[in-house]
Amino acid sequence: MKTGCSDAVFVFRQCIDYFVTRGSAVYVAALDAKKAYDRVNHVKLFIKLCHYGLPLPIIRLIVDWYSKLYSLVRWESCYSTLGHISSGVRQGGVLSPALFNIYICCVIDSLAKSDLGCHVYDVYVSCLMYEDDIILLSASVVHLQSMLDICRKEGSNIDIIFNAKKSSLFTVGKSYDKNIDKLYLGADEVLWSPTLKYLGLTFKGGKSLNVEFESAIRKLYAAANSICANTKYASEITKLFLAESYCLPLITCGCVKPSILVDIRFNN
């Protein structure tokens, strides 16, 4: 499926709006996995590839690739001995997100089997995952704690550790300004926050879900001014191409406030 950040943000916003318009609060947990891509155990990954029924020739090819990973350290003209890499998927690799999704799918499967969290009609939308960004949604604080326990337990089975200090909790709806019970990842408390950063966007809590877009506009003007200052003698086509590449994504990420129109003028 050709999906991206905007699709994940759309589902996130629609789920919260669905519950809030019906008089319910939504409690959200944004989980941070410590060096998630680097902690993928190769042996466990190969077992999961077999479990999910990938063709054997493809599995053999992946095993061959990852069994020949080595690293060394160079200091000027000196080299260390080779060290075999037995964990991790390559950052920036085309195949890495798909392999990581298969590797961590057991966490999502366990959450779905528990049937805890938010449902929109008959669709389970309690867990949203885009690469290593994991969002949990629940209309109950007690259920959200149970979901955190499931994530911690299943994560430990595959060597994925969720960092409570970098994770955060967030609430939208009628209970946003009330004192809420403390929630934990293992023995560590996860703190409640009035804002939530997800896929490049900053959401603000309240009776309804709001998006903070002032910082995106500031970045837009900074990028536009930088282009203007460094392309004095460039053609208009070149300037437009640079604006499309570096400015447009700043205000269209997640389709935030599409009604906002910003006039950028390039003066020679």
PDB file of C-alpha atoms in Angstrom:
ATOM      1  CA  MET A   1       0.000   0.000   0.000  1.00  0.00           C
ATOM      2  CA  LYS A   2       1.300   3.452  -0.907  1.00  0.00           C
ATOM      3  CA  THR A   3       0.778   5.140   2.432  1.00  0.00           C
ATOM      4  CA  GLY A   4       2.741   7.845   4.175  1.00  0.00           C
ATOM      5  CA  CYS A   5       2.828  10.188   7.150  1.00  0.00           C
ATOM      6  CA  SER A   6      -0.342  11.978   6.053  1.00  0.00           C
ATOM      7  CA  ASP A   7      -2.292   8.700   6.166  1.00  0.00           C
ATOM      8  CA  ALA A   8      -1.140   7.950   9.720  1.00  0.00           C
ATOM      9  CA  VAL A   9      -1.949  11.505  10.829  1.00  0.00           C
ATOM     10  CA  PHE A  10      -5.369  11.286   9.165  1.00  0.00           C
ATOM     11  CA  VAL A  11      -6.274   8.081  11.040  1.00  0.00           C
ATOM     12  CA  PHE A  12      -4.970   9.574  14.303  1.00  0.00           C
ATOM     13  CA  ARG A  13      -7.079  12.721  13.966  1.00  0.00           C
ATOM     14  CA  GLN A  14     -10.206  10.935  12.738  1.00  0.00           C
ATOM     15  CA  CYS A  15     -10.125   8.442  15.615  1.00  0.00           C
ATOM     16  CA  ILE A  16      -9.810  11.187  18.229  1.00  0.00           C
ATOM     17  CA  ASP A  17     -12.519  13.315  16.590  1.00  0.00           C
ATOM     18  CA  TYR A  18     -14.839  10.280  16.475  1.00  0.00           C
ATOM     19  CA  PHE A  19     -14.680   9.807  20.260  1.00  0.00           C
ATOM     20  CA  VAL A  20     -14.549  13.478  21.265  1.00  0.00           C
ATOM     21  CA  THR A  21     -17.662  14.383  19.241  1.00  0.00           C
ATOM     22  CA  ARG A  22     -19.490  11.603  21.093  1.00  0.00           C
ATOM     23  CA  GLY A  23     -18.604  13.029  24.501  1.00  0.00           C
ATOM     24  CA  SER A  24     -15.679  10.762  25.362  1.00  0.00           C
ATOM     25  CA  ALA A  25     -12.071  11.560  26.188  1.00  0.00           C
ATOM     26  CA  VAL A  26      -9.166   9.885  24.413  1.00  0.00           C
ATOM     27  CA  TYR A  27      -5.936   9.018  26.218  1.00  0.00           C
ATOM     28  CA  VAL A  28      -2.859   8.733  24.027  1.00  0.00           C
ATOM     29  CA  ALA A  29       0.567   7.226  24.649  1.00  0.00           C
ATOM     30  CA  ALA A  30       3.471   7.995  22.318  1.00  0.00           C
ATOM     31  CA  LEU A  31       6.141   5.343  22.828  1.00  0.00           C
ATOM     32  CA  ASP A  32       9.833   5.772  22.164  1.00  0.00           C
ATOM     33  CA  ALA A  33      11.802   2.612  21.416  1.00  0.00           C
ATOM     34  CA  LYS A  34      15.499   2.778  22.273  1.00  0.00           C
ATOM     35  CA  LYS A  35      17.502   2.460  19.041  1.00  0.00           C
ATOM     36  CA  ALA A  36      14.727   0.321  17.592  1.00  0.00           C
ATOM     37  CA  TYR A  37      16.359  -0.439  14.246  1.00  0.00           C
ATOM     38  CA  ASP A  38      19.700  -1.260  15.875  1.00  0.00           C
ATOM     39  CA  ARG A  39      18.149  -3.772  18.300  1.00  0.00           C
ATOM     40  CA  VAL A  40      16.595  -6.085  15.695  1.00  0.00           C
ATOM     41  CA  ASN A  41      17.924  -9.571  16.465  1.00  0.00           C
ATOM     42  CA  HIS A  42      18.785 -11.283  13.171  1.00  0.00           C
ATOM     43  CA  VAL A  43      17.941 -14.829  14.293  1.00  0.00           C
ATOM     44  CA  LYS A  44      14.550 -13.761  15.652  1.00  0.00           C
ATOM     45  CA  LEU A  45      13.938 -11.766  12.484  1.00  0.00           C
ATOM     46  CA  PHE A  46      14.609 -14.793  10.269  1.00  0.00           C
ATOM     47  CA  ILE A  47      12.244 -16.905  12.388  1.00  0.00           C
ATOM     48  CA  LYS A  48       9.506 -14.286  11.997  1.00  0.00           C
ATOM     49  CA  LEU A  49      10.022 -14.177   8.236  1.00  0.00           C
ATOM     50  CA  CYS A  50       9.381 -17.931   8.146  1.00  0.00           C
ATOM     51  CA  HIS A  51       6.394 -17.567  10.489  1.00  0.00           C
ATOM     52  CA  TYR A  52       4.705 -15.012   8.222  1.00  0.00           C
ATOM     53  CA  GLY A  53       5.167 -17.220   5.172  1.00  0.00           C
ATOM     54  CA  LEU A  54       7.659 -15.325   3.046  1.00  0.00           C
ATOM     55  CA  PRO A  55       8.979 -17.355   0.069  1.00  0.00           C
ATOM     56  CA  LEU A  56      11.962 -19.444   1.094  1.00  0.00           C
ATOM     57  CA  PRO A  57      14.290 -18.107  -1.676  1.00  0.00           C
ATOM     58  CA  ILE A  58      13.723 -14.538  -0.434  1.00  0.00           C
ATOM     59  CA  ILE A  59      14.400 -15.570   3.171  1.00  0.00           C
ATOM     60  CA  ARG A  60      17.608 -17.318   2.102  1.00  0.00           C
ATOM     61  CA  LEU A  61      18.703 -14.178   0.267  1.00  0.00           C
ATOM     62  CA  ILE A  62      18.069 -11.984   3.338  1.00  0.00           C
ATOM     63  CA  VAL A  63      19.864 -14.483   5.583  1.00  0.00           C
ATOM     64  CA  ASP A  64      22.829 -14.427   3.214  1.00  0.00           C
ATOM     65  CA  TRP A  65      22.937 -10.629   3.257  1.00  0.00           C
ATOM     66  CA  TYR A  66      22.718 -10.240   7.006  1.00  0.00           C
ATOM     67  CA  SER A  67      25.091 -13.109   7.829  1.00  0.00           C
ATOM     68  CA  LYS A  68      27.887 -11.225   6.018  1.00  0.00           C
ATOM     69  CA  LEU A  69      27.710  -7.931   7.897  1.00  0.00           C
ATOM     70  CA  TYR A  70      30.981  -6.810   9.442  1.00  0.00           C
ATOM     71  CA  SER A  71      32.339  -3.530  10.735  1.00  0.00           C
ATOM     72  CA  LEU A  72      35.714  -2.058  11.614  1.00  0.00           C
ATOM     73  CA  VAL A  73      37.122   1.186  12.976  1.00  0.00           C
ATOM     74  CA  ARG A  74      39.613   3.281  11.047  1.00  0.00           C
ATOM     75  CA  TRP A  75      41.883   5.745  12.811  1.00  0.00           C
ATOM     76  CA  GLU A  76      43.913   7.612  10.182  1.00  0.00           C
ATOM     77  CA  SER A  77      45.865   4.765   8.518  1.00  0.00           C
ATOM     78  CA  CYS A  78      45.175   2.168  11.224  1.00  0.00           C
ATOM     79  CA  TYR A  79      42.332  -0.368  11.095  1.00  0.00           C
ATOM     80  CA  SER A  80      40.781  -2.478  13.827  1.00  0.00           C
ATOM     81  CA  THR A  81      39.912  -6.144  13.454  1.00  0.00           C
ATOM     82  CA  LEU A  82      36.613  -7.040  11.816  1.00  0.00           C
ATOM     83  CA  GLY A  83      33.612  -7.459  14.089  1.00  0.00           C
ATOM     84  CA  HIS A  84      30.549  -9.442  13.076  1.00  0.00           C
ATOM     85  CA  ILE A  85      27.203  -7.599  13.296  1.00  0.00           C
ATOM     86  CA  SER A  86      24.462  -9.872  14.605  1.00  0.00           C
ATOM     87  CA  SER A  87      21.703  -7.297  15.181  1.00  0.00           C
ATOM     88  CA  GLY A  88      20.160  -4.289  13.536  1.00  0.00           C
ATOM     89  CA  VAL A  89      18.784  -3.404  10.119  1.00  0.00           C
ATOM     90  CA  ARG A  90      20.440  -0.807   7.944  1.00  0.00           C
ATOM     91  CA  GLN A  91      19.347   2.779   8.536  1.00  0.00           C
ATOM     92  CA  GLY A  92      18.002   4.272   5.324  1.00  0.00           C
ATOM     93  CA  GLY A  93      17.729   0.918   3.579  1.00  0.00           C
ATOM     94  CA  VAL A  94      14.721   0.434   1.305  1.00  0.00           C
ATOM     95  CA  LEU A  95      13.985  -2.971   2.841  1.00  0.00           C
ATOM     96  CA  SER A  96      14.630  -1.969   6.473  1.00  0.00           C
ATOM     97  CA  PRO A  97      11.159  -0.508   7.300  1.00  0.00           C
ATOM     98  CA  ALA A  98       9.434  -3.648   5.967  1.00  0.00           C
ATOM     99  CA  LEU A  99      11.742  -5.942   7.954  1.00  0.00           C
ATOM    100  CA  PHE A 100      11.237  -3.876  11.100  1.00  0.00           C
ATOM    101  CA  ASN A 101       7.446  -3.961  10.668  1.00  0.00           C
ATOM    102  CA  ILE A 102       7.538  -7.751  10.455  1.00  0.00           C
ATOM    103  CA  TYR A 103       9.851  -7.917  13.464  1.00  0.00           C
ATOM    104  CA  ILE A 104       7.651  -5.776  15.721  1.00  0.00           C
ATOM    105  CA  CYS A 105       4.320  -7.073  14.432  1.00  0.00           C
ATOM    106  CA  CYS A 106       3.968  -9.329  17.497  1.00  0.00           C
ATOM    107  CA  VAL A 107       3.374  -6.213  19.618  1.00  0.00           C
ATOM    108  CA  ILE A 108       0.483  -5.125  17.400  1.00  0.00           C
ATOM    109  CA  ASP A 109      -0.926  -8.666  17.263  1.00  0.00           C
ATOM    110  CA  SER A 110      -0.946  -8.888  21.074  1.00  0.00           C
ATOM    111  CA  LEU A 111      -2.691  -5.535  21.382  1.00  0.00           C
ATOM    112  CA  ALA A 112      -5.304  -6.575  18.824  1.00  0.00           C
ATOM    113  CA  LYS A 113      -5.929  -9.877  20.638  1.00  0.00           C
ATOM    114  CA  SER A 114      -6.434  -8.012  23.918  1.00  0.00           C
ATOM    115  CA  ASP A 115      -9.153  -5.913  22.211  1.00  0.00           C
ATOM    116  CA  LEU A 116      -8.220  -2.993  24.472  1.00  0.00           C
ATOM    117  CA  GLY A 117      -8.376   0.611  23.351  1.00  0.00           C
ATOM    118  CA  CYS A 118     -10.311   2.468  20.674  1.00  0.00           C
ATOM    119  CA  HIS A 119     -12.582   0.983  18.022  1.00  0.00           C
ATOM    120  CA  VAL A 120     -14.233   2.974  15.257  1.00  0.00           C
ATOM    121  CA  TYR A 121     -17.280   0.890  14.455  1.00  0.00           C
ATOM    122  CA  ASP A 122     -15.722  -2.575  13.994  1.00  0.00           C
ATOM    123  CA  VAL A 123     -12.237  -1.339  13.098  1.00  0.00           C
ATOM    124  CA  TYR A 124      -9.474  -1.657  15.699  1.00  0.00           C
ATOM    125  CA  VAL A 125      -7.494   1.599  15.720  1.00  0.00           C
ATOM    126  CA  SER A 126      -5.878   1.488  19.160  1.00  0.00           C
ATOM    127  CA  CYS A 127      -2.348   1.138  17.834  1.00  0.00           C
ATOM    128  CA  LEU A 128      -0.863   3.274  15.086  1.00  0.00           C
ATOM    129  CA  MET A 129       2.685   2.511  14.003  1.00  0.00           C
ATOM    130  CA  TYR A 130       4.698   4.330  11.360  1.00  0.00           C
ATOM    131  CA  GLU A 131       8.147   2.730  11.316  1.00  0.00           C
ATOM    132  CA  ASP A 132       9.326   3.068  14.940  1.00  0.00           C
ATOM    133  CA  ASP A 133       6.785   5.746  15.959  1.00  0.00           C
ATOM    134  CA  ILE A 134       4.112   3.972  18.011  1.00  0.00           C
ATOM    135  CA  ILE A 135       0.881   5.592  19.211  1.00  0.00           C
ATOM    136  CA  LEU A 136      -1.611   3.934  21.582  1.00  0.00           C
ATOM    137  CA  LEU A 137      -5.179   5.266  21.892  1.00  0.00           C
ATOM    138  CA  SER A 138      -7.729   4.402  24.522  1.00  0.00           C
ATOM    139  CA  ALA A 139     -10.926   5.849  25.972  1.00  0.00           C
ATOM    140  CA  SER A 140      -9.951   4.399  29.361  1.00  0.00           C
ATOM    141  CA  VAL A 141      -6.883   5.157  31.499  1.00  0.00           C
ATOM    142  CA  VAL A 142      -6.998   1.645  32.984  1.00  0.00           C
ATOM    143  CA  HIS A 143      -7.014   0.069  29.522  1.00  0.00           C
ATOM    144  CA  LEU A 144      -4.143   2.310  28.435  1.00  0.00           C
ATOM    145  CA  GLN A 145      -2.056   1.048  31.346  1.00  0.00           C
ATOM    146  CA  SER A 146      -2.810  -2.532  30.306  1.00  0.00           C
ATOM    147  CA  MET A 147      -1.749  -1.702  26.759  1.00  0.00           C
ATOM    148  CA  LEU A 148       1.516  -0.250  28.044  1.00  0.00           C
ATOM    149  CA  ASP A 149       2.109  -3.481  29.975  1.00  0.00           C
ATOM    150  CA  ILE A 150       1.515  -5.532  26.818  1.00  0.00           C
ATOM    151  CA  CYS A 151       3.958  -3.400  24.814  1.00  0.00           C
ATOM    152  CA  ARG A 152       6.620  -3.729  27.488  1.00  0.00           C
ATOM    153  CA  LYS A 153       6.176  -7.511  27.775  1.00  0.00           C
ATOM    154  CA  GLU A 154       6.114  -8.228  24.042  1.00  0.00           C
ATOM    155  CA  GLY A 155       8.930  -5.762  23.419  1.00  0.00           C
ATOM    156  CA  SER A 156      11.197  -7.491  25.927  1.00  0.00           C
ATOM    157  CA  ASN A 157      10.649 -10.790  24.087  1.00  0.00           C
ATOM    158  CA  ILE A 158      12.177  -9.315  20.922  1.00  0.00           C
ATOM    159  CA  ASP A 159      14.816  -7.146  22.643  1.00  0.00           C
ATOM    160  CA  ILE A 160      12.921  -3.889  22.039  1.00  0.00           C
ATOM    161  CA  ILE A 161      13.028  -1.567  25.054  1.00  0.00           C
ATOM    162  CA  PHE A 162      10.561   1.302  25.378  1.00  0.00           C
ATOM    163  CA  ASN A 163      12.041   4.386  27.016  1.00  0.00           C
ATOM    164  CA  ALA A 164       9.662   5.842  29.593  1.00  0.00           C
ATOM    165  CA  LYS A 165      11.602   9.118  29.846  1.00  0.00           C
ATOM    166  CA  LYS A 166      11.232   9.870  26.120  1.00  0.00           C
ATOM    167  CA  SER A 167       7.695   8.498  25.870  1.00  0.00           C
ATOM    168  CA  SER A 168       4.755  10.758  26.715  1.00  0.00           C
ATOM    169  CA  LEU A 169       1.048  10.735  27.532  1.00  0.00           C
ATOM    170  CA  PHE A 170      -1.571  13.052  26.101  1.00  0.00           C
ATOM    171  CA  THR A 171      -5.293  13.539  26.492  1.00  0.00           C
ATOM    172  CA  VAL A 172      -8.045  15.154  24.425  1.00  0.00           C
ATOM    173  CA  GLY A 173     -11.706  15.611  25.355  1.00  0.00           C
ATOM    174  CA  LYS A 174     -13.778  16.402  28.385  1.00  0.00           C
ATOM    175  CA  SER A 175     -11.146  15.199  30.896  1.00  0.00           C
ATOM    176  CA  TYR A 176      -8.164  17.075  29.465  1.00  0.00           C
ATOM    177  CA  ASP A 177      -7.862  19.493  32.448  1.00  0.00           C
ATOM    178  CA  LYS A 178      -8.483  16.951  35.227  1.00  0.00           C
ATOM    179  CA  ASN A 179      -5.968  15.105  37.367  1.00  0.00           C
ATOM    180  CA  ILE A 180      -5.275  11.729  35.768  1.00  0.00           C
ATOM    181  CA  ASP A 181      -3.727   8.677  37.353  1.00  0.00           C
ATOM    182  CA  LYS A 182      -0.038   8.007  36.839  1.00  0.00           C
ATOM    183  CA  LEU A 183       0.853   5.410  34.218  1.00  0.00           C
ATOM    184  CA  TYR A 184       4.003   3.301  34.062  1.00  0.00           C
ATOM    185  CA  LEU A 185       6.236   1.416  31.685  1.00  0.00           C
ATOM    186  CA  GLY A 186       7.506  -1.245  34.037  1.00  0.00           C
ATOM    187  CA  ALA A 187       8.746   0.603  37.117  1.00  0.00           C
ATOM    188  CA  ASP A 188       9.234   3.931  35.330  1.00  0.00           C
ATOM    189  CA  GLU A 189       6.541   6.594  35.220  1.00  0.00           C
ATOM    190  CA  VAL A 190       5.453   8.051  31.877  1.00  0.00           C
ATOM    191  CA  LEU A 191       4.645  11.752  32.204  1.00  0.00           C
ATOM    192  CA  TRP A 192       1.517  13.497  30.945  1.00  0.00           C
ATOM    193  CA  SER A 193       2.130  16.364  28.530  1.00  0.00           C
ATOM    194  CA  PRO A 194      -0.115  19.146  27.145  1.00  0.00           C
ATOM    195  CA  THR A 195       1.395  18.625  23.671  1.00  0.00           C
ATOM    196  CA  LEU A 196       2.287  15.652  21.517  1.00  0.00           C
ATOM    197  CA  LYS A 197       4.847  15.495  18.705  1.00  0.00           C
ATOM    198  CA  TYR A 198       3.982  12.933  16.047  1.00  0.00           C
ATOM    199  CA  LEU A 199       5.464  12.593  12.555  1.00  0.00           C
ATOM    200  CA  GLY A 200       6.717  16.162  12.447  1.00  0.00           C
ATOM    201  CA  LEU A 201       3.518  17.750  13.786  1.00  0.00           C
ATOM    202  CA  THR A 202       2.817  19.181  17.236  1.00  0.00           C
ATOM    203  CA  PHE A 203      -0.679  18.505  18.592  1.00  0.00           C
ATOM    204  CA  LYS A 204      -2.202  20.439  21.486  1.00  0.00           C
ATOM    205  CA  GLY A 205      -4.609  18.960  24.000  1.00  0.00           C
ATOM    206  CA  GLY A 206      -7.958  20.450  24.930  1.00  0.00           C
ATOM    207  CA  LYS A 207     -11.620  19.769  24.437  1.00  0.00           C
ATOM    208  CA  SER A 208     -10.724  19.045  20.819  1.00  0.00           C
ATOM    209  CA  LEU A 209      -7.540  18.146  18.984  1.00  0.00           C
ATOM    210  CA  ASN A 210      -5.599  21.157  17.710  1.00  0.00           C
ATOM    211  CA  VAL A 211      -2.420  21.491  15.700  1.00  0.00           C
ATOM    212  CA  GLU A 212       0.322  23.990  16.473  1.00  0.00           C
ATOM    213  CA  PHE A 213       1.514  25.234  13.077  1.00  0.00           C
ATOM    214  CA  GLU A 214       3.296  28.491  14.001  1.00  0.00           C
ATOM    215  CA  SER A 215       6.692  26.766  14.137  1.00  0.00           C
ATOM    216  CA  ALA A 216       6.131  25.280  10.677  1.00  0.00           C
ATOM    217  CA  ILE A 217       5.400  28.744   9.275  1.00  0.00           C
ATOM    218  CA  ARG A 218       8.563  30.131  10.917  1.00  0.00           C
ATOM    219  CA  LYS A 219      10.589  27.358   9.286  1.00  0.00           C
ATOM    220  CA  LEU A 220       8.879  28.130   5.995  1.00  0.00           C
ATOM    221  CA  TYR A 221       9.911  31.795   6.057  1.00  0.00           C
ATOM    222  CA  ALA A 222      13.446  30.836   7.107  1.00  0.00           C
ATOM    223  CA  ALA A 223      13.743  28.414   4.177  1.00  0.00           C
ATOM    224  CA  ALA A 224      12.250  30.951   1.746  1.00  0.00           C
ATOM    225  CA  ASN A 225      14.599  33.710   2.913  1.00  0.00           C
ATOM    226  CA  SER A 226      17.570  31.369   2.579  1.00  0.00           C
ATOM    227  CA  ILE A 227      16.579  30.537  -0.999  1.00  0.00           C
ATOM    228  CA  CYS A 228      16.140  34.210  -1.860  1.00  0.00           C
ATOM    229  CA  ALA A 229      19.517  35.129  -0.382  1.00  0.00           C
ATOM    230  CA  ASN A 230      21.417  32.413  -2.235  1.00  0.00           C
ATOM    231  CA  THR A 231      19.717  32.436  -5.640  1.00  0.00           C
ATOM    232  CA  LYS A 232      20.017  36.064  -6.657  1.00  0.00           C
ATOM    233  CA  TYR A 233      21.086  35.252 -10.209  1.00  0.00           C
ATOM    234  CA  ALA A 234      19.239  31.940 -10.601  1.00  0.00           C
ATOM    235  CA  SER A 235      16.321  31.496 -12.989  1.00  0.00           C
ATOM    236  CA  GLU A 236      12.722  31.583 -11.812  1.00  0.00           C
ATOM    237  CA  ILE A 237      12.346  27.872 -12.609  1.00  0.00           C
ATOM    238  CA  THR A 238      15.279  27.066 -10.326  1.00  0.00           C
ATOM    239  CA  LYS A 239      13.803  29.163  -7.523  1.00  0.00           C
ATOM    240  CA  LEU A 240      10.415  27.506  -7.885  1.00  0.00           C
ATOM    241  CA  PHE A 241      12.021  24.063  -7.845  1.00  0.00           C
ATOM    242  CA  LEU A 242      13.896  24.894  -4.633  1.00  0.00           C
ATOM    243  CA  ALA A 243      10.743  26.315  -3.060  1.00  0.00           C
ATOM    244  CA  GLU A 244       8.805  23.177  -3.971  1.00  0.00           C
ATOM    245  CA  SER A 245      11.555  20.966  -2.520  1.00  0.00           C
ATOM    246  CA  TYR A 246      12.316  22.841   0.713  1.00  0.00           C
ATOM    247  CA  CYS A 247       9.332  25.107   1.460  1.00  0.00           C
ATOM    248  CA  LEU A 248       6.192  23.298   0.360  1.00  0.00           C
ATOM    249  CA  PRO A 249       6.735  20.174   2.548  1.00  0.00           C
ATOM    250  CA  LEU A 250       6.939  22.393   5.643  1.00  0.00           C
ATOM    251  CA  ILE A 251       3.306  23.512   5.322  1.00  0.00           C
ATOM    252  CA  THR A 252       1.779  20.423   3.719  1.00  0.00           C
ATOM    253  CA  CYS A 253       3.125  17.807   6.134  1.00  0.00           C
ATOM    254  CA  GLY A 254       0.069  15.915   7.368  1.00  0.00           C
ATOM    255  CA  CYS A 255      -2.185  18.304   5.430  1.00  0.00           C
ATOM    256  CA  VAL A 256      -2.128  20.789   8.292  1.00  0.00           C
ATOM    257  CA  LYS A 257      -4.441  23.747   7.777  1.00  0.00           C
ATOM    258  CA  PRO A 258      -4.780  23.480   4.008  1.00  0.00           C
ATOM    259  CA  SER A 259      -6.647  26.792   3.985  1.00  0.00           C
ATOM    260  CA  ILE A 260      -3.453  28.637   4.919  1.00  0.00           C
ATOM    261  CA  LEU A 261      -2.057  30.483   1.940  1.00  0.00           C
ATOM    262  CA  VAL A 262       1.415  31.924   2.137  1.00  0.00           C
ATOM    263  CA  ASP A 263       2.636  34.295  -0.537  1.00  0.00           C
ATOM    264  CA  ILE A 264       6.353  33.901  -1.279  1.00  0.00           C
ATOM    265  CA  ARG A 265       7.830  36.414  -3.619  1.00  0.00           C
ATOM    266  CA  PHE A 266      11.282  36.097  -5.108  1.00  0.00           C
ATOM    267  CA  ASN A 267      12.852  39.459  -5.847  1.00  0.00           C
ATOM    268  CA  ASN A 268      16.049  39.846  -7.858  1.00  0.00           C
TER     269      ASN A 268
END
